[in-house]
Tab-separated table of C-alpha atoms and ligand atoms in Angstrom:
chain	number	residue	atom	x	y	z
A	200	MET	CA	153.420	147.047	-19.676
A	201	MET	CA	155.074	145.853	-16.507
A	202	ALA	CA	153.172	145.354	-13.291
A	203	THR	CA	150.199	143.391	-14.454
A	204	GLU	CA	148.506	143.996	-11.047
A	205	THR	CA	147.556	147.410	-12.247
A	206	LEU	CA	144.836	145.972	-14.541
A	207	SER	CA	141.386	145.306	-13.225
A	208	SER	CA	139.918	141.758	-13.454
A	209	GLU	CA	137.541	143.265	-16.168
A	210	GLN	CA	140.480	144.457	-18.290
A	211	VAL	CA	142.326	141.138	-17.845
A	212	ILE	CA	139.345	139.213	-19.026
A	213	ALA	CA	138.857	141.469	-21.885
A	214	LEU	CA	142.555	140.913	-23.167
A	215	ALA	CA	142.070	137.200	-22.503
A	216	LYS	CA	138.984	136.997	-24.792
A	217	GLN	CA	141.063	138.612	-27.547
A	218	TYR	CA	144.366	136.965	-27.117
A	219	LEU	CA	144.139	133.562	-25.151
A	220	ILE	CA	142.730	130.420	-26.810
A	221	GLY	CA	139.499	129.595	-24.992
A	222	ASN	CA	140.160	126.046	-23.967
A	223	TYR	CA	139.419	126.552	-20.291
A	224	THR	CA	136.152	127.240	-18.482
A	225	ARG	CA	137.244	130.203	-16.376
A	226	TYR	CA	135.531	132.163	-13.506
A	227	PRO	CA	135.456	135.932	-14.058
A	228	VAL	CA	138.072	136.578	-11.440
A	229	CYS	CA	141.663	137.621	-11.935
A	230	LEU	CA	143.913	136.370	-8.998
A	231	VAL	CA	147.048	138.372	-8.113
A	232	ARG	CA	148.330	136.978	-4.827
A	233	GLY	CA	148.296	133.993	-2.660
A	234	SER	CA	149.230	133.024	0.952
A	235	GLY	CA	148.503	129.721	2.689
A	236	SER	CA	144.855	128.876	2.126
A	237	TRP	CA	143.992	132.261	0.819
A	238	VAL	CA	144.046	134.098	-2.547
A	239	TRP	CA	143.249	137.776	-3.458
A	240	ASP	CA	141.867	139.021	-6.774
A	241	ALA	CA	142.782	142.209	-8.593
A	242	GLU	CA	140.051	144.212	-6.625
A	243	GLY	CA	141.561	143.191	-3.298
A	244	ASN	CA	138.745	140.718	-2.652
A	245	ARG	CA	139.995	137.647	-0.462
A	246	TYR	CA	139.005	134.059	-0.961
A	247	LEU	CA	139.416	130.937	1.144
A	248	ASP	CA	140.864	128.176	-0.975
A	249	PHE	CA	139.760	124.673	-0.506
A	250	PHE	CA	141.188	123.661	-3.859
A	251	PRO	CA	144.591	125.371	-4.015
A	252	GLY	CA	146.177	125.071	-7.527
A	253	TRP	CA	144.098	121.928	-8.461
A	254	GLY	CA	145.974	120.014	-5.879
A	255	CYS	CA	149.355	121.568	-6.584
A	256	GLY	CA	149.069	123.762	-3.522
A	257	LEU	CA	149.503	120.762	-1.087
A	258	ILE	CA	151.241	123.080	1.413
A	259	GLY	CA	149.366	126.290	0.488
A	260	HIS	CA	150.079	129.169	-1.624
A	261	CYS	CA	153.671	130.732	-1.668
A	262	PRO	CA	154.928	128.270	1.064
A	263	PRO	CA	157.675	130.157	2.755
A	264	ARG	CA	160.494	127.414	2.496
A	265	VAL	CA	159.611	126.865	-1.201
A	266	VAL	CA	159.742	130.763	-1.913
A	267	GLN	CA	163.081	131.032	-0.337
A	268	ALA	CA	164.580	127.931	-2.040
A	269	VAL	CA	163.385	129.172	-5.370
A	270	GLN	CA	164.658	132.789	-4.794
A	271	GLU	CA	168.109	131.428	-3.865
A	272	GLN	CA	168.315	129.018	-6.777
A	273	VAL	CA	166.953	131.365	-9.430
A	274	ALA	CA	169.923	133.780	-8.547
A	275	THR	CA	172.452	130.842	-8.676
A	276	LEU	CA	171.609	128.537	-11.594
A	277	ILE	CA	168.302	128.487	-13.393
A	278	HIS	CA	168.760	125.633	-15.977
A	279	VAL	CA	171.335	123.196	-17.207
A	280	PRO	CA	170.406	120.239	-19.391
A	281	ASN	CA	170.664	116.653	-18.278
A	282	THR	CA	174.120	116.272	-19.843
A	283	TRP	CA	175.345	117.580	-16.495
A	284	TYR	CA	174.793	116.514	-12.819
A	285	THR	CA	173.199	118.869	-10.354
A	286	GLU	CA	172.975	118.432	-6.617
A	287	PRO	CA	169.309	119.415	-6.174
A	288	GLN	CA	168.249	116.750	-8.679
A	289	VAL	CA	170.081	113.915	-6.979
A	290	LEU	CA	169.075	114.926	-3.544
A	291	LEU	CA	165.577	114.871	-4.536
A	292	ALA	CA	165.906	111.454	-6.275
A	293	LYS	CA	167.209	110.228	-2.907
A	294	GLU	CA	164.339	111.558	-0.894
A	295	LEU	CA	161.730	110.191	-3.106
A	296	GLY	CA	163.437	106.903	-3.490
A	297	GLU	CA	164.022	106.259	0.058
A	298	ARG	CA	160.259	106.821	0.825
A	299	THR	CA	158.982	104.349	-1.677
A	300	GLY	CA	160.025	101.403	0.500
A	301	PHE	CA	161.539	99.638	-2.696
A	302	GLY	CA	164.652	101.642	-3.227
A	303	GLY	CA	163.127	103.537	-6.209
A	304	MET	CA	165.010	105.414	-8.709
A	305	ALA	CA	163.837	108.552	-10.261
A	306	PHE	CA	163.199	110.233	-13.709
A	307	PHE	CA	162.050	113.844	-13.841
A	308	CYS	CA	159.748	115.856	-16.260
A	309	ASN	CA	157.511	118.821	-15.966
A	310	SER	CA	153.900	117.653	-15.723
A	311	GLY	CA	151.552	114.751	-14.820
A	312	THR	CA	150.832	113.665	-18.399
A	313	GLU	CA	154.565	113.477	-19.193
A	314	ALA	CA	155.219	111.330	-15.993
A	315	ASN	CA	152.564	108.984	-17.266
A	316	GLU	CA	153.952	108.976	-20.796
A	317	ALA	CA	157.434	108.019	-19.180
A	318	ALA	CA	155.682	105.228	-17.315
A	319	ILE	CA	154.071	103.761	-20.390
A	320	LYS	CA	157.409	103.834	-22.266
A	321	LEU	CA	159.117	102.352	-19.499
A	322	ALA	CA	156.448	99.441	-19.181
A	323	ARG	CA	156.871	98.860	-22.897
A	324	LEU	CA	160.509	98.877	-22.898
A	325	ASN	CA	160.367	96.240	-20.139
A	326	GLY	CA	157.774	94.082	-21.906
A	327	LYS	CA	159.409	94.324	-25.450
A	328	PRO	CA	161.709	91.175	-24.993
A	329	LYS	CA	158.466	89.174	-24.505
A	330	GLY	CA	156.490	90.910	-27.149
A	331	LYS	CA	154.253	92.504	-24.508
A	332	TYR	CA	153.204	96.178	-25.136
A	333	LYS	CA	149.594	96.622	-23.901
A	334	VAL	CA	148.524	98.509	-20.949
A	335	VAL	CA	145.101	97.911	-18.990
A	336	THR	CA	143.656	100.968	-17.475
A	337	LEU	CA	140.255	101.610	-15.677
A	338	THR	CA	136.844	103.376	-16.444
A	339	GLY	CA	136.719	106.802	-14.630
A	340	SER	CA	140.502	107.247	-14.703
A	341	PHE	CA	142.352	110.439	-15.586
A	342	HIS	CA	146.090	110.265	-16.589
A	343	GLY	CA	146.642	113.465	-18.643
A	344	ARG	CA	146.063	115.082	-22.022
A	345	THR	CA	148.890	114.025	-24.239
A	346	MET	CA	148.058	111.238	-26.563
A	347	GLY	CA	149.430	108.324	-24.592
A	348	ALA	CA	148.046	109.353	-21.319
A	349	LEU	CA	144.958	110.500	-22.850
A	350	THR	CA	144.556	107.058	-24.539
A	351	ALA	CA	145.013	105.545	-21.072
A	352	THR	CA	142.321	107.846	-19.596
A	353	ALA	CA	139.378	105.681	-20.127
A	354	GLN	CA	136.674	108.288	-20.314
A	355	PRO	CA	135.231	108.692	-23.925
A	356	LYS	CA	134.404	112.352	-23.429
A	357	TYR	CA	138.166	113.121	-23.407
A	358	HIS	CA	138.671	111.237	-26.611
A	359	ALA	CA	135.747	112.815	-28.529
A	360	GLY	CA	137.101	114.589	-31.646
A	361	VAL	CA	140.704	113.706	-31.420
A	362	GLU	CA	140.491	109.967	-32.459
A	363	PRO	CA	141.968	107.690	-33.506
A	364	MET	CA	143.487	106.910	-30.023
A	365	LEU	CA	146.838	104.942	-29.697
A	366	PRO	CA	146.725	101.168	-30.083
A	367	GLY	CA	147.622	98.873	-27.199
A	368	PHE	CA	145.152	100.054	-24.441
A	369	ASN	CA	142.455	97.753	-22.853
A	370	TYR	CA	139.987	99.236	-20.452
A	371	ALA	CA	138.263	97.617	-17.441
A	372	THR	CA	135.618	98.604	-15.139
A	373	TYR	CA	136.889	100.386	-12.062
A	374	GLY	CA	136.569	98.236	-8.946
A	375	ASP	CA	135.961	95.015	-10.775
A	376	LEU	CA	138.876	92.490	-10.410
A	377	ASP	CA	137.213	89.926	-12.767
A	378	ALA	CA	136.975	92.693	-15.476
A	379	VAL	CA	140.518	93.565	-14.899
A	380	ALA	CA	141.715	89.884	-15.291
A	381	LYS	CA	139.633	89.495	-18.602
A	382	ALA	CA	141.236	92.700	-20.039
A	383	ILE	CA	144.787	90.954	-19.683
A	384	ASP	CA	146.059	89.048	-22.545
A	385	GLY	CA	149.487	87.570	-23.629
A	386	GLU	CA	150.636	91.005	-24.890
A	387	THR	CA	149.699	92.943	-21.773
A	388	CYS	CA	152.760	94.541	-20.108
A	389	ALA	CA	151.252	96.681	-17.366
A	390	ILE	CA	148.212	97.912	-15.366
A	391	LEU	CA	148.033	101.690	-14.822
A	392	LEU	CA	145.711	103.063	-12.331
A	393	GLU	CA	145.113	105.777	-9.601
A	394	PRO	CA	145.188	104.311	-6.196
A	395	ILE	CA	142.285	106.657	-5.421
A	396	GLN	CA	140.575	108.291	-8.648
A	397	GLY	CA	140.689	112.037	-8.356
A	398	GLU	CA	139.068	113.677	-11.407
A	399	GLY	CA	136.883	110.432	-11.681
A	400	GLY	CA	134.966	111.524	-8.423
A	401	VAL	CA	137.362	110.815	-5.418
A	402	ASN	CA	136.765	107.101	-5.859
A	403	ILE	CA	138.349	104.936	-3.010
A	404	PRO	CA	138.872	101.501	-4.193
A	405	PRO	CA	136.881	98.688	-2.634
A	406	PRO	CA	138.413	96.511	-0.130
A	407	GLY	CA	140.917	94.055	-1.554
A	408	PHE	CA	140.926	95.794	-5.127
A	409	LEU	CA	144.487	97.202	-5.085
A	410	GLU	CA	145.813	93.898	-3.503
A	411	GLY	CA	143.964	91.964	-6.147
A	412	ILE	CA	145.536	94.076	-8.856
A	413	ARG	CA	149.081	93.318	-7.337
A	414	GLU	CA	148.310	89.662	-7.427
A	415	LEU	CA	147.210	89.838	-11.019
A	416	CYS	CA	150.415	91.680	-12.007
A	417	ASP	CA	152.485	88.993	-10.096
A	418	LYS	CA	150.548	86.203	-11.728
A	419	HIS	CA	150.830	87.498	-15.307
A	420	GLY	CA	154.228	89.174	-15.037
A	421	LEU	CA	152.971	92.699	-15.583
A	422	LEU	CA	154.233	95.906	-14.125
A	423	MET	CA	151.884	97.721	-11.528
A	424	ILE	CA	151.912	101.384	-12.324
A	425	LEU	CA	150.267	103.863	-9.826
A	426	ASP	CA	149.469	107.280	-11.079
A	427	GLU	CA	149.894	109.316	-7.853
A	428	VAL	CA	149.980	112.761	-9.584
A	429	GLN	CA	147.106	113.727	-7.355
A	430	THR	CA	147.448	111.409	-4.372
A	431	GLY	CA	151.153	111.474	-3.815
A	432	MET	CA	153.532	113.634	-1.557
A	433	GLY	CA	151.343	113.218	1.415
A	434	ARG	CA	147.873	114.206	0.295
A	435	THR	CA	146.249	111.017	1.814
A	436	GLY	CA	148.415	111.117	5.057
A	437	GLN	CA	151.141	108.833	3.596
A	438	TRP	CA	153.992	110.024	1.350
A	439	TYR	CA	152.559	107.680	-1.424
A	440	ALA	CA	148.874	106.662	-1.179
A	441	TYR	CA	149.704	103.116	-1.873
A	442	GLN	CA	151.204	102.992	1.662
A	443	ASN	CA	147.619	103.057	3.074
A	444	TRP	CA	147.432	99.541	1.801
A	445	ALA	CA	149.854	96.532	2.036
A	446	ILE	CA	151.056	96.739	-1.550
A	447	GLN	CA	153.948	98.217	-3.580
A	448	PRO	CA	153.870	99.125	-7.254
A	449	ASP	CA	156.666	98.828	-9.711
A	450	ILE	CA	156.386	102.368	-10.911
A	451	VAL	CA	154.695	105.369	-9.368
A	452	THR	CA	154.174	108.639	-11.162
A	453	LEU	CA	154.146	112.117	-9.527
A	454	ALA	CA	153.390	115.783	-10.492
A	455	LYS	CA	150.980	118.303	-9.143
A	456	ALA	CA	152.248	118.713	-5.476
A	457	LEU	CA	155.703	117.528	-6.084
A	458	ALA	CA	157.345	120.901	-6.030
A	459	GLY	CA	154.976	122.951	-3.872
A	460	GLY	CA	153.306	124.590	-6.865
A	461	VAL	CA	156.196	124.852	-9.135
A	462	ALA	CA	155.872	122.878	-12.348
A	463	MET	CA	157.480	119.410	-12.017
A	464	GLY	CA	156.730	115.779	-12.681
A	465	GLY	CA	158.547	112.561	-12.225
A	466	LEU	CA	158.419	108.886	-11.785
A	467	VAL	CA	160.097	106.480	-9.300
A	468	ALA	CA	160.583	103.010	-10.286
A	469	LYS	CA	162.087	99.645	-9.004
A	470	PRO	CA	165.787	99.583	-10.040
A	471	GLU	CA	165.346	96.387	-11.993
A	472	VAL	CA	162.509	98.066	-13.965
A	473	ALA	CA	164.168	101.596	-14.186
A	474	GLU	CA	167.278	100.155	-15.863
A	475	LYS	CA	165.481	99.879	-19.082
A	476	LEU	CA	165.212	103.583	-19.434
A	477	LYS	CA	168.772	103.807	-21.055
A	478	PRO	CA	170.311	106.787	-22.826
A	479	GLY	CA	168.380	107.444	-25.982
A	480	THR	CA	165.132	106.003	-24.802
A	481	HIS	CA	163.494	108.947	-23.151
A	482	ALA	CA	164.407	112.451	-22.055
A	483	ALA	CA	162.863	115.885	-21.018
A	484	THR	CA	164.789	119.065	-21.612
A	485	PHE	CA	163.577	120.864	-18.484
A	486	GLY	CA	163.205	117.740	-16.255
A	487	GLY	CA	164.748	117.946	-12.900
A	488	ASN	CA	165.918	121.512	-13.398
A	489	PRO	CA	167.566	123.095	-10.268
A	490	ILE	CA	164.718	125.445	-9.524
A	491	ALA	CA	161.925	122.785	-9.564
A	492	ALA	CA	164.130	120.324	-7.714
A	493	ARG	CA	164.980	122.712	-4.903
A	494	ALA	CA	161.223	123.677	-4.729
A	495	ALA	CA	160.533	119.879	-4.296
A	496	LEU	CA	163.180	119.425	-1.607
A	497	ALA	CA	161.764	122.417	0.254
A	498	THR	CA	158.230	120.838	-0.031
A	499	ILE	CA	159.314	117.600	1.429
A	500	GLU	CA	161.278	119.343	4.186
A	501	THR	CA	158.075	121.370	5.027
A	502	ILE	CA	155.819	118.350	5.169
A	503	GLU	CA	158.329	116.555	7.357
A	504	GLN	CA	159.231	119.222	9.825
A	505	ASP	CA	155.747	120.587	10.146
A	506	GLY	CA	154.130	117.120	10.669
A	507	LEU	CA	151.928	117.365	7.803
A	508	LEU	CA	151.322	113.702	7.040
A	509	GLU	CA	149.749	113.376	10.334
A	510	ARG	CA	147.939	116.635	9.885
A	511	ALA	CA	146.493	115.431	6.506
A	512	ARG	CA	144.893	112.420	8.437
A	513	HIS	CA	143.510	114.818	11.023
A	514	ILE	CA	142.044	117.169	8.259
A	515	GLY	CA	140.327	113.997	6.869
A	516	ALA	CA	138.758	113.301	10.345
A	517	ILE	CA	137.676	116.821	10.644
A	518	PHE	CA	135.955	116.807	7.299
A	519	GLN	CA	134.412	113.375	7.917
A	520	HIS	CA	132.862	114.552	11.041
A	521	ARG	CA	131.455	117.779	9.539
A	522	PHE	CA	130.077	116.292	6.342
A	523	THR	CA	128.670	113.132	8.126
A	524	ALA	CA	126.690	115.597	10.404
A	525	LEU	CA	125.619	117.689	7.450
A	526	GLN	CA	124.452	114.652	5.512
A	527	GLN	CA	121.689	114.122	8.273
A	528	HIS	CA	120.182	117.549	7.474
A	529	CYS	CA	121.036	117.564	3.826
A	530	PRO	CA	119.387	114.616	1.812
A	531	ILE	CA	120.985	115.958	-1.455
A	532	ILE	CA	124.361	114.685	-0.194
A	533	SER	CA	124.426	110.995	-1.340
A	534	ALA	CA	127.951	110.024	-0.282
A	535	VAL	CA	131.160	111.432	1.413
A	536	ARG	CA	134.426	109.954	0.477
A	537	ILE	CA	137.509	110.914	2.351
A	538	CYS	CA	141.088	109.768	2.556
A	539	GLY	CA	143.330	112.290	4.383
A	540	ALA	CA	142.972	115.631	2.728
A	541	MET	CA	141.424	114.255	-0.370
A	542	ILE	CA	137.630	114.774	-0.036
A	543	GLY	CA	134.660	114.080	-2.280
A	544	VAL	CA	131.106	114.888	-1.496
A	545	GLU	CA	128.715	113.329	-3.821
A	546	LEU	CA	125.391	115.161	-4.612
A	547	LYS	CA	122.125	113.959	-6.002
A	548	ILE	CA	122.157	117.106	-8.022
A	549	ASP	CA	124.391	119.141	-10.376
A	550	GLY	CA	127.241	120.768	-8.236
A	551	THR	CA	127.827	123.558	-10.658
A	552	PRO	CA	125.594	126.057	-8.721
A	553	VAL	CA	127.108	124.998	-5.479
A	554	VAL	CA	130.606	125.952	-6.725
A	555	GLN	CA	129.228	129.249	-8.074
A	556	GLU	CA	127.373	130.209	-4.786
A	557	CYS	CA	130.506	129.226	-2.781
A	558	LEU	CA	132.728	131.562	-5.049
A	559	ARG	CA	130.136	134.477	-4.431
A	560	LYS	CA	130.637	133.811	-0.702
A	561	GLY	CA	134.342	133.787	-0.875
A	562	LEU	CA	135.161	130.059	-0.902
A	563	LEU	CA	136.830	128.146	-3.771
A	564	ILE	CA	135.953	124.550	-4.319
A	565	ASN	CA	135.767	122.186	-7.324
A	566	CYS	CA	133.132	119.801	-8.767
A	567	THR	CA	134.067	116.927	-10.880
A	568	GLN	CA	132.048	114.423	-12.796
A	569	GLN	CA	129.056	116.844	-12.639
A	570	THR	CA	127.923	115.832	-9.122
A	571	VAL	CA	130.927	115.403	-6.952
A	572	LEU	CA	132.291	118.274	-4.927
A	573	ARG	CA	135.957	117.879	-4.689
A	574	LEU	CA	138.163	119.549	-1.938
A	575	LEU	CA	141.914	119.309	-1.973
A	576	PRO	CA	142.756	121.581	0.982
A	577	ALA	CA	146.337	122.678	1.851
A	578	LEU	CA	147.784	120.374	4.667
A	579	ASN	CA	148.673	123.493	6.566
A	580	ILE	CA	145.111	124.807	6.721
A	581	ILE	CA	144.214	125.597	10.195
A	582	ASP	CA	141.006	124.417	12.126
A	583	GLU	CA	139.381	127.933	11.914
A	584	GLU	CA	139.781	128.081	8.251
A	585	ILE	CA	138.268	124.775	7.866
A	586	ASP	CA	135.352	125.664	10.042
A	587	GLU	CA	134.866	128.930	8.061
A	588	GLY	CA	134.841	127.168	4.675
A	589	CYS	CA	132.526	124.290	5.926
A	590	ASN	CA	130.198	126.877	7.248
A	591	ILE	CA	129.903	128.452	3.946
A	592	LEU	CA	129.490	125.090	2.157
A	593	ALA	CA	126.913	123.976	4.764
A	594	ASP	CA	124.955	127.220	4.212
A	595	VAL	CA	125.033	126.957	0.468
A	596	LEU	CA	123.892	123.261	0.428
A	597	GLN	CA	121.126	123.794	2.803
A	598	ASN	CA	119.746	126.802	1.002
A	599	LEU	CA	119.802	124.812	-2.194
A	600	ARG	CA	117.651	122.244	-0.550
A	601	SER	CA	115.026	124.624	0.508
A	602	SER	CA	114.890	126.574	-2.836
B	1988	PLP	C1	146.257	116.098	-13.003
B	1988	PLP	C2	146.566	114.720	-13.245
B	1988	PLP	C3	147.142	114.330	-14.263
B	1988	PLP	C4	147.746	115.221	-15.445
B	1988	PLP	O1	148.677	116.146	-14.811
B	1988	PLP	P1	149.048	117.478	-15.723
B	1988	PLP	O2	150.222	118.031	-14.951
B	1988	PLP	O3	147.959	118.299	-15.923
B	1988	PLP	O4	149.633	116.824	-17.027
B	1988	PLP	C5	147.462	112.915	-14.357
B	1988	PLP	N1	147.000	112.122	-13.520
B	1988	PLP	C6	146.220	112.503	-12.428
B	1988	PLP	C7	145.739	111.377	-11.504
B	1988	PLP	C8	146.014	113.630	-12.229
B	1988	PLP	O5	145.195	114.149	-11.181
């Protein structure tokens, strides 16, 4: 069996039922091709994608510079371990470090959860001389699925059935600085949080919250770790979402959009913090491999040369305008939360039928926390495509209201 595109969606689904472990809720559609903000299924149907790759498709499906960089690199050098130097990896570290504003130094891995594992280990290594190892995280957070990052994820539903979780994590209510202060004790080494919660419902922090966390970290000698796996790389109109506020973290973690859709994760840390990650303390075999690093460099080049940071802010303004107007006619919308191209529309009802009806009409969106429609459109989506998708969504929401 060679070209998988010769199978129908139905045939692929039948094979999946027999041979794939069923740990995902999947839509009954087999996708075969993508370009920009569009994907096609095995039957040739076209869908407009307002949620490309769960946020990994920051610059759309098959972005041309990334495709070319990967094609060149895959024919030159696929993988060598980190016992050698490679040019793409150091050039990428330079691009990411220079953009932090604090001379950050990079470590690379392959996913978001791994990036957070590395950050937790780095925080513990820094706290070790003072006997500090505990990490404070926030309710509604999402940091990944491996045991450390999963323990950090303060949502009981993700812990159910796989307890006991790891020791050394304290949880505080999101947005409540007093609660965060109370969760800190003499053994705390870090606070880990998303600058804007993604999976938790596109939660934008209340005024002063991130600044307050920074002050608490300074006061108690803790590291501030920002999980920018979803918000990083320009999603919010800044290279790092924290640049929307007057703060700097000590460690920032990245993945999802980092390599334009190719699997890659990483962290960038202040040099005096990063130095604790000495030989033997941590590693990732595939981390920073030439293909992923070239893809990430091409992603940064695309964002820079095509002016996509500014475009992210403009996309946010368009969606704000559309949804604020829609809210007037659509009382089931209870809140609209937008920062750049990170968009949450909270409903007073379950969003599942909205997602399904949009799919039927050829629009791909996401719903998180049951009631929050989440859109993470590509930064190079054009105005006409935004219009087309918003018209479908408005239509679906207004028909739900009347039914
Ligand atoms: C998706 C996500 C993760 C986990 O990333 P994986 O690559 O799936 O391990 C961690 N943190 C945040 C904020 C995310 O959105």
